[in-house]
XYZ file of C-alpha atoms in Angstrom:
97
model
C 209.621 31.599 126.900
C 207.829 28.327 127.740
C 207.094 29.628 131.256
C 205.418 32.720 129.807
C 203.251 30.586 127.502
C 202.261 28.289 130.384
C 201.429 31.271 132.623
C 199.324 32.877 129.904
C 197.419 29.623 129.418
C 196.790 29.313 133.147
C 195.563 32.911 133.313
C 193.187 32.288 130.403
C 191.768 29.144 132.040
C 191.412 30.923 135.388
C 189.583 33.809 133.739
C 187.292 31.394 131.907
C 186.521 29.587 135.154
C 185.712 32.903 136.866
C 183.458 33.919 133.978
C 181.479 30.651 133.882
C 181.096 30.547 137.666
C 180.012 34.182 137.862
C 177.360 33.625 135.184
C 176.091 30.534 136.999
C 175.908 32.373 140.326
C 174.096 35.353 138.850
C 171.568 33.229 136.941
C 170.842 30.938 139.882
C 170.459 33.858 142.300
C 167.953 35.506 139.980
C 166.065 32.222 139.540
C 165.879 31.828 143.322
C 164.857 35.502 143.645
C 167.477 36.104 146.329
C 169.490 39.192 147.123
C 173.273 39.023 147.045
C 173.271 39.355 150.816
C 170.972 36.357 151.334
C 172.888 34.275 148.801
C 176.143 35.133 150.604
C 174.658 34.057 153.931
C 173.486 30.762 152.429
C 177.017 30.175 151.052
C 178.587 31.057 154.444
C 180.637 33.940 153.037
C 180.535 37.710 153.331
C 178.460 39.793 150.934
C 181.682 41.331 149.575
C 183.118 37.879 148.815
C 179.894 36.873 147.090
C 179.782 40.055 145.015
C 183.388 39.475 143.938
C 182.516 35.910 142.886
C 179.412 37.014 141.012
C 181.400 39.691 139.188
C 184.174 37.247 138.279
C 186.820 39.007 140.352
C 187.868 35.963 142.357
C 187.580 32.210 142.635
C 186.132 30.572 145.730
C 188.032 28.336 148.099
C 187.228 24.651 147.804
C 184.990 24.799 150.884
C 183.100 27.797 149.495
C 182.752 26.091 146.114
C 181.260 23.036 147.845
C 178.834 25.283 149.773
C 177.846 27.064 146.563
C 177.425 23.746 144.741
C 175.075 22.469 147.440
C 173.079 25.727 147.713
C 172.753 26.021 143.939
C 172.130 22.287 143.491
C 174.907 22.556 140.907
C 175.317 19.632 138.526
C 179.107 19.329 138.673
C 179.266 17.159 135.565
C 177.199 19.721 133.670
C 179.377 22.527 135.018
C 182.534 20.725 133.856
C 180.951 20.003 130.466
C 180.131 23.702 130.087
C 183.722 24.621 130.940
C 185.045 22.212 128.310
C 182.568 23.520 125.713
C 183.848 27.031 126.382
C 187.462 25.940 125.849
C 188.643 25.073 129.351
C 191.530 22.612 129.314
C 193.896 21.226 131.909
C 196.659 21.069 129.288
C 198.402 23.970 127.631
C 199.076 24.068 123.903
C 202.476 22.403 124.426
C 200.988 19.341 126.108
C 202.264 20.310 129.563
C 199.752 19.614 132.307
């Protein structure tokens, strides 16, 4: 039972992370007035991968996240603060990290 609760918590946090990242990507791309294709090229990924990220269907690899952070001039502290404000936590409800 505890494993199911932990897995559900991890899924919720993963989905929240996808949602926040996808919103950030979409907003920044519009602000930069770039197409998805150009944004993908700047991030060194395929257009399909970028579209999946922007639609919250996947999470980027660490290298891709670093590329995105640099391209977007992402404030990582602000990004983490936003995640926490939206309920992101590294602990589940049972205190298991």
